Coordinates of C-alpha atoms in Angstrom, one line a residue:
M1 CA 60.9 149.0 62.9
V2 CA 62.0 148.6 66.1
E3 CA 63.2 150.5 68.1
R4 CA 66.9 149.7 69.1
H5 CA 67.4 152.3 71.2
Q6 CA 64.5 153.2 73.9
K7 CA 65.2 156.0 77.2
Q8 CA 65.5 153.5 80.2
I9 CA 62.9 153.8 82.6
R10 CA 63.9 153.5 85.9
L11 CA 61.5 150.8 87.6
H12 CA 60.2 150.5 92.0
G13 CA 61.5 147.1 92.6
F14 CA 61.4 143.9 90.7
N15 CA 59.9 144.3 87.1
N16 CA 57.0 142.4 87.2
L17 CA 56.4 141.9 83.4
T18 CA 55.3 138.5 82.7
K19 CA 56.0 137.9 79.0
T20 CA 54.7 134.9 77.6
L21 CA 55.5 133.3 73.3
S22 CA 54.3 130.5 72.1
F23 CA 54.8 128.4 69.6
N24 CA 52.4 125.9 67.7
I25 CA 55.5 124.6 64.6
Y26 CA 54.3 121.8 62.7
D27 CA 56.4 119.7 60.4
I28 CA 55.0 117.4 57.4
C29 CA 55.6 114.7 55.4
Y30 CA 54.8 112.0 53.2
A31 CA 54.7 108.1 53.8
R32 CA 52.7 106.0 51.9
S33 CA 52.9 102.8 53.3
P34 CA 51.7 101.9 57.3
A35 CA 55.3 100.9 57.6
H36 CA 57.5 103.6 56.2
R37 CA 54.6 105.7 58.4
E38 CA 55.9 103.4 61.0
E39 CA 59.2 104.1 59.8
Y40 CA 58.9 108.0 60.2
L41 CA 57.2 108.2 63.9
A42 CA 60.2 106.2 64.7
Y43 CA 62.4 108.7 63.4
I44 CA 60.7 112.2 64.3
D45 CA 60.4 110.4 68.2
E46 CA 64.7 109.6 67.5
E47 CA 65.0 113.0 66.5
Y48 CA 63.0 115.4 68.6
N49 CA 63.7 112.6 71.9
A50 CA 63.7 114.6 75.4
D51 CA 67.8 115.2 75.5
R52 CA 67.4 117.3 72.3
L53 CA 64.8 118.9 73.2
T54 CA 66.4 120.2 77.0
N55 CA 69.3 120.8 74.9
I56 CA 67.5 123.3 72.5
L57 CA 65.5 125.1 75.7
T58 CA 69.0 125.2 76.9
N59 CA 70.0 127.0 74.8
V60 CA 67.3 129.6 74.4
A61 CA 67.7 129.8 78.6
D62 CA 71.7 131.1 77.0
I63 CA 70.3 133.4 74.4
I64 CA 67.3 135.2 76.3
G65 CA 69.9 135.6 79.2
A66 CA 68.4 133.2 82.0
N67 CA 69.8 130.7 84.4
I68 CA 68.8 127.2 84.9
L69 CA 67.3 126.4 88.4
N70 CA 65.5 122.7 87.2
V71 CA 64.8 120.2 84.2
A72 CA 62.3 117.7 84.0
R73 CA 61.6 115.6 81.0
Q74 CA 60.0 112.8 79.9
D75 CA 60.0 110.4 76.5
Y76 CA 56.7 108.5 76.4
D77 CA 55.7 105.8 74.4
P78 CA 54.6 105.1 71.6
Q79 CA 55.6 108.3 71.1
G80 CA 56.6 111.7 72.1
A81 CA 58.1 113.8 74.8
S82 CA 58.4 116.5 77.0
V83 CA 60.9 118.5 79.2
T84 CA 59.6 121.7 81.6
I85 CA 62.6 124.7 83.1
L86 CA 62.3 127.0 85.3
V87 CA 64.5 130.2 85.0
S88 CA 65.5 132.9 86.6
E89 CA 66.3 136.8 85.4
E90 CA 68.8 137.1 88.4
P91 CA 72.4 135.0 88.6
I92 CA 72.0 132.3 91.1
L93 CA 73.3 133.2 94.8
S94 CA 75.4 130.1 94.8
E95 CA 75.7 128.1 98.5
E96 CA 79.2 128.7 99.0
K97 CA 79.1 132.7 98.5
I98 CA 76.4 132.4 100.4
H99 CA 78.2 131.2 103.7
A100 CA 81.2 133.8 102.6
S101 CA 79.2 136.4 103.8
A102 CA 78.9 136.5 107.1
S103 CA 76.0 139.0 106.4
A104 CA 74.5 136.9 104.8
R105 CA 74.2 134.3 107.8
P106 CA 72.4 131.8 108.4
G107 CA 70.8 132.5 105.1
P108 CA 70.2 134.7 102.4
Y109 CA 68.5 138.2 102.5
P110 CA 65.5 138.6 100.8
E111 CA 66.9 140.5 98.2
D112 CA 69.0 137.6 97.4
V113 CA 66.4 134.8 97.0
V114 CA 65.4 134.0 93.5
A115 CA 61.1 135.0 93.3
H116 CA 58.8 134.1 90.4
L117 CA 60.6 131.0 89.2
D118 CA 56.4 129.3 88.6
K119 CA 56.6 132.6 85.9
S120 CA 59.4 131.9 84.3
H121 CA 60.0 129.0 82.5
L122 CA 60.9 127.0 79.1
T123 CA 58.4 123.8 77.8
V124 CA 58.0 122.2 74.9
H125 CA 55.4 119.2 73.8
T126 CA 55.5 116.6 70.7
Y127 CA 52.5 114.9 69.2
P128 CA 53.6 113.3 65.7
E129 CA 50.6 111.0 64.4
S130 CA 50.1 110.5 60.9
H131 CA 46.5 109.6 58.9
P132 CA 45.3 106.0 58.1
D133 CA 44.8 106.6 54.8
N134 CA 45.9 109.4 53.0
G135 CA 49.7 108.7 54.0
I136 CA 50.0 112.7 55.6
S137 CA 52.0 112.5 58.4
T138 CA 52.6 115.4 61.1
F139 CA 54.2 116.3 63.8
R140 CA 54.2 119.0 66.2
A141 CA 55.2 120.6 68.6
D142 CA 54.4 123.3 70.7
I143 CA 56.6 125.1 72.9
D144 CA 56.1 128.1 75.8
V145 CA 59.2 130.6 76.8
S146 CA 57.8 132.5 79.6
T147 CA 59.9 135.1 81.4
C148 CA 59.3 138.0 84.3
G149 CA 61.4 140.8 84.9
R150 CA 63.9 142.6 82.0
I151 CA 64.5 139.2 80.5
S152 CA 62.2 139.0 76.3
P153 CA 61.7 135.3 75.0
L154 CA 61.5 137.6 72.3
K155 CA 65.4 136.6 71.1
A156 CA 64.6 133.2 70.8
L157 CA 62.3 133.1 67.6
N158 CA 64.6 132.9 64.9
Y159 CA 66.0 130.0 66.6
L160 CA 63.6 127.9 67.6
I161 CA 62.0 128.7 64.2
H162 CA 65.4 127.2 62.7
S163 CA 66.4 124.4 65.0
L164 CA 62.9 122.4 64.2
E165 CA 62.0 122.1 60.6
S166 CA 59.0 124.3 60.6
D167 CA 56.1 124.4 57.6
I168 CA 53.7 126.0 59.9
V169 CA 55.0 128.3 62.4
I170 CA 51.9 129.6 64.8
M171 CA 52.5 132.3 67.5
D172 CA 51.4 134.4 70.3
Y173 CA 53.2 136.9 72.8
R174 CA 51.7 138.7 75.2
V175 CA 52.8 140.7 78.3
R176 CA 50.9 140.0 81.4
G177 CA 50.5 142.0 84.7
F178 CA 52.5 145.4 85.3
T179 CA 55.1 147.1 86.5
R180 CA 55.7 150.5 88.3
D181 CA 58.0 153.0 87.9
V182 CA 59.6 155.5 91.1
K183 CA 57.0 157.6 90.5
G184 CA 54.3 154.8 91.0
K185 CA 53.1 154.5 86.9
K186 CA 52.3 151.5 86.0
H187 CA 53.3 149.9 82.7
F188 CA 51.6 147.4 81.1
I189 CA 54.5 147.2 79.1
D190 CA 58.5 147.8 78.6
H191 CA 58.9 147.6 75.0
K192 CA 57.8 148.7 71.7
I193 CA 55.5 146.1 69.4
N194 CA 54.0 145.8 66.6
S195 CA 54.1 142.7 65.2
I196 CA 55.7 139.5 66.5
Q197 CA 57.0 139.8 63.0
N198 CA 59.5 143.2 64.1
F199 CA 61.2 140.2 65.7
L200 CA 62.2 137.8 62.8
S201 CA 65.1 137.7 60.5
P202 CA 64.7 138.3 56.5
E203 CA 65.7 135.0 56.0
T204 CA 62.2 134.0 57.8
K205 CA 60.0 136.4 56.0
R206 CA 61.4 135.4 52.7
N207 CA 60.3 131.9 53.0
Y208 CA 56.8 132.6 54.8
S209 CA 53.8 133.4 54.1
M210 CA 52.3 135.5 57.5
L211 CA 49.1 136.2 58.9
D212 CA 48.4 138.8 62.0
V213 CA 45.8 138.8 64.2
N214 CA 46.4 141.8 66.9
V215 CA 45.3 143.5 70.0
Y216 CA 47.3 146.2 70.8
Q217 CA 45.3 147.3 73.6
E218 CA 45.4 144.1 75.8
N219 CA 49.2 143.5 74.4
I220 CA 48.5 139.8 73.1
F221 CA 49.9 139.7 69.4
H222 CA 49.0 136.5 66.8
T223 CA 51.8 135.3 63.9
K224 CA 50.6 132.5 61.8
M225 CA 53.3 131.6 59.6
M226 CA 53.2 129.3 56.1
L227 CA 56.0 127.9 54.0
K228 CA 55.2 129.6 50.7
E229 CA 58.0 127.2 48.4
F230 CA 59.0 123.5 48.7
E231 CA 60.9 120.9 47.8
L232 CA 59.0 117.8 46.8
D233 CA 61.7 115.4 48.1
N234 CA 62.5 116.5 51.9
Y235 CA 58.9 115.7 52.5
L236 CA 59.0 112.3 51.4
F237 CA 59.8 109.3 53.8
G238 CA 60.8 105.5 52.7
L239 CA 60.7 106.6 49.0
G240 CA 62.6 109.1 46.8
K241 CA 60.1 111.5 44.0
N242 CA 62.4 109.1 41.3
D243 CA 59.0 106.1 42.6
Y244 CA 56.4 107.7 41.6
F245 CA 54.6 108.1 38.9
E246 CA 53.9 111.9 37.4
K247 CA 50.5 112.1 38.2
D248 CA 51.3 110.3 41.8
I249 CA 53.4 113.2 42.5
K250 CA 51.1 115.8 41.6
Q251 CA 48.9 114.6 44.1
I252 CA 50.1 113.9 47.3
E253 CA 52.4 117.8 46.3
M254 CA 48.2 119.0 46.6
Q255 CA 47.6 116.7 49.5
L256 CA 50.5 118.3 51.3
R257 CA 50.2 121.9 50.5
K258 CA 46.0 121.2 51.7
E259 CA 47.8 119.7 55.1
M260 CA 49.3 123.2 55.1
K261 CA 47.0 125.3 54.2
E262 CA 44.2 124.2 56.6
I263 CA 46.8 124.2 59.6
F264 CA 47.5 127.7 59.0
Y265 CA 43.8 128.7 58.4
G266 CA 42.4 126.7 61.5
R267 CA 39.5 124.9 59.1
N268 CA 39.7 122.0 57.3
T269 CA 38.8 122.8 53.2
G270 CA 37.2 119.6 52.1
S271 CA 38.1 116.5 49.6
L272 CA 41.0 116.8 47.0

């Protein structure tokens, strides 16, 4: 279990540790006909457009306690979207407060300026695609939550997993750089962690099979998740379960599970 109450380290100046949480999230669907596949891609393109993704990342910023500095978003033709948000840890000093303080004129003191913006950001890119022959369509979202300082992207784990329909989740968490305490000692991580799984909800742990590959001495943590059970009707686009023969249903279930396993293990498993 994660130690919740730890003795705080008194730091010298700004906490320079950079913490990055990266997701690959996959949603898988079966759409038999070309028309159904086009409808699926259109649905995904609308469901995960730049506006909705911006709302998701804005909520992530609130969860981790970051201040939003700038938002850039873009929808693509024929499909896909990207959003990038620059964030800071410290509160932003408003122009009104700057001019209200005579000591800060004509501009703020160095300690009033938010730094390290290039290391504090939230990004998401989407990649909808479909197979022309076997009816499998897969939506992928790549998400990066990178923070500099005390705020932790791990707080947004469960929100992101549940905000996007996730059949497969592949996560990387890395702490880079170092910060110094008042005695000059370097600290290469400022919190205890032995697995990303420590920060997942009990419900998530029940619903997913998980695999860890961690490099503790480098502060690199890697976790893969695959949904244990699924209801086929939730994976059929254009037609329902009752529209297929029993033998077709079994074949479709095998195809969906094969797609999940290949993504989870990162290799092709051959034909069914």
